[in-house]
CSV table of C-alpha atoms and ligand atoms in Angstrom, one decimal:
chain,number,residue,atom,x,y,z
A,1,UNK,CA,116.7,139.4,40.1
A,2,UNK,CA,119.7,141.4,39.8
A,3,UNK,CA,122.7,141.7,42.0
A,4,UNK,CA,124.6,144.6,43.1
A,5,UNK,CA,127.5,143.2,41.2
A,6,UNK,CA,125.5,143.2,37.9
A,7,UNK,CA,124.6,146.7,38.5
A,8,UNK,CA,128.4,147.8,38.9
A,9,UNK,CA,129.3,145.5,35.9
A,10,UNK,CA,126.9,147.5,33.7
A,11,UNK,CA,128.6,150.6,35.1
A,12,UNK,CA,131.8,149.2,33.7
A,13,UNK,CA,133.1,148.7,37.2
A,14,UNK,CA,135.7,146.0,37.9
A,15,UNK,CA,135.2,143.2,40.2
A,16,UNK,CA,137.6,145.0,42.5
A,17,UNK,CA,135.4,148.1,42.8
A,18,UNK,CA,132.8,145.6,44.3
A,19,UNK,CA,135.0,145.3,47.4
A,20,UNK,CA,134.7,149.2,47.7
A,21,UNK,CA,130.9,148.9,48.0
A,22,UNK,CA,130.3,148.9,51.8
A,23,UNK,CA,127.0,148.6,53.6
A,24,UNK,CA,126.0,149.1,57.2
A,25,UNK,CA,122.8,148.7,58.8
A,26,UNK,CA,121.4,148.5,62.4
A,27,UNK,CA,121.0,144.6,61.6
A,28,UNK,CA,124.8,144.3,61.3
A,29,UNK,CA,125.3,146.0,64.9
A,30,UNK,CA,126.4,149.4,64.5
A,31,UNK,CA,127.6,151.9,61.9
A,32,UNK,CA,131.1,151.0,62.9
A,33,UNK,CA,130.6,147.7,61.3
A,34,UNK,CA,130.9,147.8,57.6
A,35,UNK,CA,130.3,144.8,55.2
A,36,UNK,CA,130.5,144.3,51.5
A,37,UNK,CA,127.1,143.4,50.0
A,38,UNK,CA,127.1,141.2,46.9
A,39,UNK,CA,123.8,139.7,47.0
A,40,UNK,CA,120.7,140.1,44.9
A,41,UNK,CA,119.1,143.3,44.7
A,42,UNK,CA,115.1,143.9,44.7
A,43,UNK,CA,114.2,146.1,41.9
A,44,UNK,CA,111.1,147.8,43.0
A,45,UNK,CA,108.4,149.9,40.8
A,46,UNK,CA,106.3,152.2,43.2
A,47,UNK,CA,102.4,152.4,42.4
A,48,UNK,CA,100.8,155.6,43.8
A,49,UNK,CA,103.1,158.5,44.0
A,50,UNK,CA,101.5,160.3,46.9
A,51,UNK,CA,102.6,161.1,50.2
A,52,UNK,CA,103.9,157.8,51.6
A,53,UNK,CA,105.1,156.7,48.2
A,54,UNK,CA,107.5,159.7,48.3
A,55,UNK,CA,108.6,158.9,51.9
A,56,UNK,CA,109.4,155.0,50.7
A,57,UNK,CA,111.2,156.5,47.7
A,58,UNK,CA,113.3,158.8,49.6
A,59,UNK,CA,114.1,156.3,52.3
A,60,UNK,CA,115.1,153.6,49.4
A,61,UNK,CA,118.1,155.9,48.2
A,62,UNK,CA,119.8,154.3,51.5
A,63,UNK,CA,119.0,151.0,50.7
A,64,UNK,CA,121.7,148.4,49.9
A,65,UNK,CA,119.5,145.4,48.6
A,66,UNK,CA,116.5,147.3,47.2
A,67,UNK,CA,116.4,149.9,44.4
A,68,UNK,CA,113.6,151.9,43.0
A,69,UNK,CA,113.5,151.4,39.2
A,70,UNK,CA,110.1,152.1,38.1
A,71,UNK,CA,106.8,153.9,38.7
A,72,UNK,CA,103.1,153.5,38.0
A,73,UNK,CA,101.0,156.6,38.3
A,74,UNK,CA,97.7,158.2,36.6
A,75,UNK,CA,99.7,161.7,36.6
A,76,UNK,CA,102.2,162.1,33.7
A,77,UNK,CA,103.8,165.1,35.4
A,78,UNK,CA,104.5,163.2,38.7
A,79,UNK,CA,106.1,160.7,36.5
A,80,UNK,CA,108.3,163.2,34.5
A,81,UNK,CA,109.4,164.5,38.1
A,82,UNK,CA,110.2,161.1,39.4
A,83,UNK,CA,112.1,160.2,36.4
A,84,UNK,CA,114.6,162.9,36.7
A,85,UNK,CA,114.8,162.7,40.6
A,86,UNK,CA,115.6,158.9,40.8
A,87,UNK,CA,116.9,158.1,37.4
A,88,UNK,CA,113.9,156.1,36.2
A,89,UNK,CA,114.0,155.2,32.5
A,90,UNK,CA,111.1,155.6,30.3
A,91,UNK,CA,110.7,151.9,29.7
A,92,UNK,CA,110.0,151.4,33.5
A,93,UNK,CA,107.2,154.0,33.6
A,94,UNK,CA,103.4,152.6,33.5
A,95,UNK,CA,99.9,154.1,34.1
A,96,UNK,CA,97.1,152.3,35.9
A,97,UNK,CA,95.9,151.2,32.4
A,98,UNK,CA,98.8,149.6,31.0
A,99,UNK,CA,100.7,148.5,33.9
A,100,UNK,CA,99.9,144.8,33.3
A,101,UNK,CA,102.7,144.9,30.4
A,102,UNK,CA,105.2,144.9,33.4
A,103,UNK,CA,105.1,141.2,32.9
A,104,UNK,CA,107.3,141.6,29.7
A,105,UNK,CA,109.7,143.9,31.8
A,106,UNK,CA,112.5,141.8,33.0
A,107,UNK,CA,114.1,144.7,34.8
A,108,UNK,CA,111.4,144.8,37.6
A,109,UNK,CA,111.2,142.2,40.2
A,110,UNK,CA,108.3,143.7,42.6
A,111,UNK,CA,105.5,146.4,42.4
A,112,UNK,CA,105.1,148.4,45.8
A,113,UNK,CA,101.1,149.3,46.0
A,114,UNK,CA,100.9,152.6,47.8
A,115,UNK,CA,97.6,153.7,46.6
A,116,UNK,CA,94.3,154.3,48.6
A,117,UNK,CA,93.4,151.1,50.5
A,118,UNK,CA,90.3,150.3,48.4
A,119,UNK,CA,92.4,149.9,45.3
A,120,UNK,CA,95.0,147.5,46.7
A,121,UNK,CA,92.8,144.4,46.1
A,122,UNK,CA,92.5,144.8,42.3
A,123,UNK,CA,95.9,146.3,41.8
A,124,UNK,CA,97.7,143.4,43.8
A,125,UNK,CA,95.9,140.9,41.9
A,126,UNK,CA,96.9,142.6,38.5
A,127,UNK,CA,100.6,142.6,39.8
A,128,UNK,CA,100.5,139.0,40.7
A,129,UNK,CA,98.7,138.2,37.2
A,130,UNK,CA,101.9,140.0,35.6
A,131,UNK,CA,104.3,137.8,37.6
A,132,UNK,CA,105.8,140.2,39.7
A,133,UNK,CA,106.2,139.9,43.7
A,134,UNK,CA,103.6,142.3,45.5
A,135,UNK,CA,104.5,144.6,48.2
A,136,UNK,CA,101.0,146.3,49.7
A,137,UNK,CA,100.5,149.0,51.9
A,138,UNK,CA,98.5,148.6,54.9
A,139,UNK,CA,95.7,147.8,55.4
A,140,UNK,CA,96.3,145.1,53.0
A,141,UNK,CA,92.6,145.4,51.8
A,142,UNK,CA,89.3,146.7,53.1
A,143,UNK,CA,88.0,143.2,54.6
A,144,UNK,CA,89.4,139.8,55.1
A,145,UNK,CA,87.8,138.2,52.2
A,146,UNK,CA,89.4,140.4,49.9
A,147,UNK,CA,92.6,140.0,51.8
A,148,UNK,CA,92.3,136.2,51.3
A,149,UNK,CA,91.6,136.7,47.6
A,150,UNK,CA,94.9,138.5,47.2
A,151,UNK,CA,96.8,135.7,49.1
A,152,UNK,CA,95.2,133.1,46.9
A,153,UNK,CA,96.0,135.2,43.7
A,154,UNK,CA,99.7,135.5,44.8
A,155,UNK,CA,100.0,132.0,45.7
A,156,UNK,CA,98.5,130.7,42.4
A,157,UNK,CA,101.0,133.0,40.3
A,158,UNK,CA,103.9,131.9,42.5
A,159,UNK,CA,104.9,135.2,43.5
A,160,UNK,CA,105.4,136.5,47.3
A,161,UNK,CA,102.8,139.1,48.8
A,162,UNK,CA,104.3,141.1,51.8
A,163,UNK,CA,102.6,144.0,53.5
A,164,UNK,CA,104.5,147.2,54.5
A,165,UNK,CA,104.5,146.5,58.4
A,166,UNK,CA,107.5,148.6,58.8
A,167,UNK,CA,107.4,148.2,62.6
A,168,UNK,CA,108.2,144.6,62.2
A,169,UNK,CA,111.8,145.6,61.5
A,170,UNK,CA,112.1,148.5,64.2
A,171,UNK,CA,114.9,147.8,66.8
A,172,UNK,CA,113.1,149.0,69.9
A,173,UNK,CA,110.0,147.0,69.0
A,174,UNK,CA,112.1,144.0,68.2
A,175,UNK,CA,113.9,144.3,71.6
A,176,UNK,CA,110.4,144.4,73.6
A,177,UNK,CA,109.5,141.4,71.6
A,178,UNK,CA,112.7,139.7,72.5
A,179,UNK,CA,112.2,140.4,76.0
A,180,UNK,CA,108.7,138.9,76.1
A,181,UNK,CA,110.1,136.0,74.3
A,182,UNK,CA,112.7,135.2,76.8
A,183,UNK,CA,110.1,135.7,79.9
A,184,UNK,CA,111.5,139.1,80.9
A,185,UNK,CA,108.0,140.4,81.6
A,186,UNK,CA,106.6,137.2,82.9
A,187,UNK,CA,103.2,136.3,82.0
A,188,UNK,CA,101.7,138.7,79.8
A,189,UNK,CA,98.5,140.4,81.5
A,190,UNK,CA,97.6,143.5,79.6
A,191,UNK,CA,98.2,145.5,76.5
A,192,UNK,CA,97.2,149.0,75.6
A,193,UNK,CA,97.5,150.5,72.3
A,194,UNK,CA,96.3,154.2,71.5
A,195,UNK,CA,96.6,155.2,67.9
A,196,UNK,CA,95.1,158.5,66.4
A,197,UNK,CA,95.6,161.8,65.2
A,198,UNK,CA,93.1,164.7,64.0
A,199,UNK,CA,92.6,164.4,60.5
A,200,UNK,CA,92.3,167.6,58.3
A,201,UNK,CA,90.6,167.9,54.7
A,202,UNK,CA,87.1,166.5,55.0
A,203,UNK,CA,87.3,165.7,50.9
A,204,UNK,CA,90.4,163.3,51.1
A,205,UNK,CA,90.1,159.7,50.2
A,206,UNK,CA,90.8,158.6,53.9
A,207,UNK,CA,87.2,159.9,54.6
A,208,UNK,CA,85.7,158.0,51.6
A,209,UNK,CA,84.2,154.9,52.4
A,210,UNK,CA,84.8,153.5,49.1
A,211,UNK,CA,88.5,154.4,48.8
A,212,UNK,CA,89.3,154.0,52.5
A,213,UNK,CA,87.2,150.9,53.4
A,214,UNK,CA,86.3,152.6,56.8
A,215,UNK,CA,87.6,155.4,58.8
A,216,UNK,CA,90.5,155.5,61.6
A,217,UNK,CA,90.4,151.9,62.1
A,218,UNK,CA,91.7,151.0,58.6
A,219,UNK,CA,94.3,153.6,58.7
A,220,UNK,CA,95.7,154.1,62.2
A,221,UNK,CA,93.7,151.7,64.6
A,222,UNK,CA,95.4,148.7,62.6
A,223,UNK,CA,98.6,149.7,64.3
A,224,UNK,CA,97.1,149.0,67.8
A,225,UNK,CA,95.5,145.7,66.4
A,226,UNK,CA,98.9,144.7,64.7
A,227,UNK,CA,100.7,145.8,67.7
A,228,UNK,CA,98.6,144.0,70.5
A,229,UNK,CA,99.5,140.7,68.3
A,230,UNK,CA,103.2,141.2,68.2
A,231,UNK,CA,103.6,142.5,71.7
A,232,UNK,CA,101.6,139.8,73.4
A,233,UNK,CA,102.6,137.2,71.0
A,234,UNK,CA,98.9,135.7,70.9
A,235,UNK,CA,96.0,136.0,68.9
A,236,UNK,CA,92.7,137.6,70.2
A,237,UNK,CA,89.9,135.1,70.7
A,238,UNK,CA,87.1,137.7,71.3
A,239,UNK,CA,86.6,141.4,70.8
A,240,UNK,CA,84.1,144.1,72.0
A,241,UNK,CA,84.1,147.4,70.6
A,242,UNK,CA,82.3,150.9,71.0
A,243,UNK,CA,82.2,153.6,68.5
A,244,UNK,CA,81.9,157.4,69.1
A,245,UNK,CA,81.0,159.9,66.6
A,246,UNK,CA,80.9,163.7,67.2
A,247,UNK,CA,80.9,164.8,63.7
A,248,UNK,CA,78.4,163.0,61.2
A,249,UNK,CA,79.3,165.5,58.4
A,250,UNK,CA,82.8,164.8,58.3
A,251,UNK,CA,82.6,161.1,59.4
A,252,UNK,CA,79.9,159.7,57.2
A,253,UNK,CA,78.1,156.2,57.3
A,254,UNK,CA,80.9,153.6,57.4
A,255,UNK,CA,83.5,155.9,58.2
A,256,UNK,CA,84.5,155.4,61.8
A,257,UNK,CA,85.7,158.5,63.7
A,258,UNK,CA,86.8,157.0,67.2
A,259,UNK,CA,86.3,153.4,68.2
A,260,UNK,CA,87.5,151.9,71.6
A,261,UNK,CA,87.9,148.2,71.4
A,262,UNK,CA,89.1,145.5,73.6
A,263,UNK,CA,90.7,141.7,73.0
A,264,UNK,CA,90.8,138.6,75.1
A,265,UNK,CA,93.8,136.3,74.4
A,266,UNK,CA,93.8,132.7,75.0
A,267,UNK,CA,96.4,133.1,78.0
A,268,UNK,CA,93.8,135.2,79.9
A,269,UNK,CA,95.5,138.5,79.0
A,270,UNK,CA,93.4,141.5,77.8
A,271,UNK,CA,94.0,144.4,75.6
A,272,UNK,CA,92.2,147.8,75.6
A,273,UNK,CA,92.7,150.0,72.5
A,274,UNK,CA,91.6,153.4,71.0
A,275,UNK,CA,91.7,154.3,67.2
A,276,UNK,CA,90.7,157.7,66.5
A,277,UNK,CA,90.7,160.5,63.6
A,278,UNK,CA,89.8,162.9,66.2
A,279,UNK,CA,92.5,163.2,69.0
A,280,UNK,CA,96.1,164.2,68.7
A,281,UNK,CA,99.1,162.7,70.7
A,282,UNK,CA,98.0,159.5,70.6
A,283,UNK,CA,100.8,157.0,69.6
A,284,UNK,CA,101.4,154.7,72.6
A,285,UNK,CA,101.9,151.0,73.5
A,286,UNK,CA,102.0,149.6,76.9
A,287,UNK,CA,102.6,146.1,77.8
A,288,UNK,CA,102.2,144.6,81.3
A,289,UNK,CA,103.4,141.6,82.5
A,290,UNK,CA,103.6,139.8,86.0
A,291,UNK,CA,107.3,140.6,86.2
A,292,UNK,CA,107.6,143.8,84.3
A,293,UNK,CA,106.5,146.3,81.7
A,294,UNK,CA,107.2,148.1,78.5
A,295,UNK,CA,106.1,151.5,77.4
A,296,UNK,CA,106.6,153.0,74.0
A,297,UNK,CA,105.8,156.4,73.0
A,298,UNK,CA,105.9,157.3,70.1
A,299,UNK,CA,105.2,153.6,69.4
A,300,UNK,CA,104.6,153.4,65.7
A,301,UNK,CA,105.3,156.9,64.0
A,302,UNK,CA,108.2,157.3,61.6
A,303,UNK,CA,110.5,157.9,64.5
A,304,UNK,CA,112.6,158.0,66.5
A,305,UNK,CA,110.5,155.5,68.6
A,306,UNK,CA,111.1,156.0,72.1
A,307,UNK,CA,110.5,153.5,75.1
A,308,UNK,CA,111.3,152.1,78.3
A,309,UNK,CA,110.8,148.9,80.3
A,310,UNK,CA,111.2,148.2,84.1
A,311,UNK,CA,114.8,147.7,83.4
A,312,UNK,CA,115.3,151.3,82.0
A,313,UNK,CA,115.4,153.3,78.7
A,314,UNK,CA,115.3,151.3,75.4
A,315,UNK,CA,118.4,152.5,73.5
A,316,UNK,CA,118.4,150.6,70.3
A,317,UNK,CA,119.6,152.5,67.3
A,318,UNK,CA,117.3,154.8,65.5
A,319,UNK,CA,116.7,153.6,61.8
A,320,UNK,CA,114.7,154.9,58.8
A,321,UNK,CA,111.8,152.4,59.0
A,322,UNK,CA,111.4,152.2,55.4
A,323,UNK,CA,115.0,151.7,54.5
A,324,UNK,CA,115.2,148.7,56.7
A,325,UNK,CA,112.1,147.5,55.7
A,326,UNK,CA,113.0,147.3,52.0
A,327,UNK,CA,116.2,145.8,52.7
A,328,UNK,CA,114.6,143.1,54.8
A,329,UNK,CA,111.9,142.4,52.2
A,330,UNK,CA,114.7,141.8,49.6
A,331,UNK,CA,116.1,139.0,51.9
A,332,UNK,CA,112.6,137.7,52.4
A,333,UNK,CA,111.9,137.6,48.6
A,334,UNK,CA,115.0,136.3,47.4
A,335,UNK,CA,116.5,134.4,50.2
A,336,UNK,CA,113.2,133.2,52.1
A,337,UNK,CA,114.5,134.8,55.2
A,338,UNK,CA,112.0,134.6,58.1
A,339,UNK,CA,111.4,137.8,59.9
A,340,UNK,CA,110.7,137.8,63.7
A,341,UNK,CA,107.3,139.1,63.1
A,342,UNK,CA,105.8,138.1,59.7
A,343,UNK,CA,105.1,140.6,57.0
A,344,UNK,CA,103.1,138.2,54.5
A,345,UNK,CA,99.7,138.2,53.2
A,346,UNK,CA,98.7,136.0,55.7
A,347,UNK,CA,99.4,138.2,58.4
A,348,UNK,CA,97.6,141.1,56.6
A,349,UNK,CA,94.4,138.9,56.6
A,350,UNK,CA,94.8,138.0,60.5
A,351,UNK,CA,94.6,141.8,61.0
A,352,UNK,CA,91.6,142.3,58.5
A,353,UNK,CA,89.7,139.4,60.3
A,354,UNK,CA,90.1,141.3,63.6
A,355,UNK,CA,89.0,144.5,61.7
A,356,UNK,CA,85.9,142.8,60.4
A,357,UNK,CA,85.3,141.5,64.0
A,358,UNK,CA,85.6,145.2,65.3
A,359,UNK,CA,83.0,146.6,63.0
A,360,UNK,CA,80.7,143.7,63.7
A,361,UNK,CA,80.9,144.3,67.4
A,362,UNK,CA,80.4,148.0,67.0
A,363,UNK,CA,77.1,147.1,64.9
A,364,UNK,CA,75.7,144.6,67.1
A,365,UNK,CA,77.0,145.8,70.6
A,366,UNK,CA,78.0,142.2,71.1
A,367,UNK,CA,81.0,140.5,72.1
A,368,UNK,CA,82.5,138.7,68.9
A,369,UNK,CA,84.2,135.5,69.2
A,370,UNK,CA,87.1,135.0,66.4
A,371,UNK,CA,89.7,132.8,65.3
A,372,UNK,CA,92.5,134.2,63.3
B,1,NAD,P1,98.3,159.9,49.3
B,1,NAD,O1,96.8,160.3,49.2
B,1,NAD,O2,99.1,160.9,49.7
B,1,NAD,O3,98.7,159.1,47.9
B,1,NAD,C1,97.7,158.1,47.2
B,1,NAD,C2,98.4,158.1,45.9
B,1,NAD,O4,97.4,157.1,45.1
B,1,NAD,C3,98.3,159.3,45.0
B,1,NAD,O5,99.4,159.6,44.5
B,1,NAD,C4,97.1,159.3,44.3
B,1,NAD,O6,97.2,160.2,43.0
B,1,NAD,C5,97.1,157.9,44.0
B,1,NAD,N1,95.6,157.4,43.4
B,1,NAD,C6,95.5,156.5,42.6
B,1,NAD,N2,94.1,156.2,42.4
B,1,NAD,C7,93.7,157.2,43.2
B,1,NAD,C8,92.2,157.5,43.4
B,1,NAD,N3,91.2,156.8,42.7
B,1,NAD,N4,92.0,158.3,44.5
B,1,NAD,C9,92.9,159.0,45.1
B,1,NAD,N5,94.2,158.8,44.9
B,1,NAD,C10,94.4,157.7,44.0
B,1,NAD,O7,98.0,158.6,50.4
B,1,NAD,P2,99.2,157.9,51.3
B,1,NAD,O8,99.2,158.7,52.5
B,1,NAD,O9,100.3,157.9,50.4
B,1,NAD,O10,98.7,156.5,51.4
B,1,NAD,C11,98.7,155.4,50.5
B,1,NAD,C12,98.7,154.2,51.2
B,1,NAD,O11,99.8,153.9,52.0
B,1,NAD,C13,97.4,153.7,52.1
B,1,NAD,O12,97.0,152.6,51.9
B,1,NAD,C14,97.9,154.2,53.4
B,1,NAD,O13,97.4,153.4,54.5
B,1,NAD,C15,99.3,153.8,53.4
B,1,NAD,N6,100.2,154.4,54.2
B,1,NAD,C16,101.0,153.7,54.9
B,1,NAD,C17,102.1,154.4,55.9
B,1,NAD,C18,102.9,153.6,56.7
B,1,NAD,O14,103.7,154.1,57.5
B,1,NAD,N7,103.0,152.3,56.5
B,1,NAD,C19,102.0,155.7,55.9
B,1,NAD,C20,101.2,156.4,55.2
B,1,NAD,C21,100.1,155.9,54.4
């Protein structure tokens, strides 16, 4: 752990200068309220310097409580570029063979694993063995068994395991959850989640069963699964699912193109969802209760998220999801802050149990009972 005070002191700034370090964030209300932050700073190494790793790194420039300090990559040229872009010292640079040595590096608190899905399990377990906190991208693993092994390894090593569920910190999403919790919608009856896009390059890892763990469900359908849980506030007790495949060359065995799936919840509420790699313009949530509704579109993209309820437009602040996520993860790791919707490994395993059940329902054509 290191604090902003330590950073400034290393820079040779006086304690007085600390009072000149303001921060503002949506959680503090609006940009009008400025506060000084002098708490711990989460020092993060990003593993996997690809598309999403780059988005997280850029977003972290605006963080108050988290800082990008290291990289883990198999591509030396990328490491060099990131070093000069983000001021990363040589001693905080690793590759996939030697990153276990991070255990001897006191200047890194956490590793954020942003590699293809199929590699999350082994990498997170190695991060835990090195005694560092693990942040892992969704899907946390490619099945619930692997996910549970990751949870167990992090528990054993006494490090935290968090999953990059950025929507759990998004203001409009949190407002709908608040309204549901306070009974604004009445008894929830129905959730609809539609998530998808048309995927390009047929040679990419997302269409490789071993690296992706599946197809659209692992990548984008998981948002509808996770959303159905945080929007309704319930865990599904049964699943039915149907797969459609129009291109068996692009979407090989074990790589799903389109799956429609349905959930039943203990209250009697139901959900109807769609996950696809073959349709555009699908990023929509609809929550229906006895007294009202919420509709979000886009509902899980990088933003701005838009939505309305029976009471009118949602007008909570637009945020950079990954900036807020990383600042909040600092609070969770160092101050045991409990987010409104959990982002821990157990939360990741719940989604994976549901994905396992969806794939089983597709395979058997039967209704699958689950307990998550
Ligand atoms: P990407 O292909 O752009 O980047 C993957 C990175 O992993 C690359 O730097 C690549 O070099 C590296 N890598 C290491 N070993 C590899 C291997 N054996 N094969 C291929 N690449 C390898 O992918 P991405 O879009 O950055 O996705 C990475 C992870 O982030 C995935 O788990 C994905 O689901 C997740 N993601 C999350 C969000 C979100 O909004 N939370 C958005 C996009 C991606």
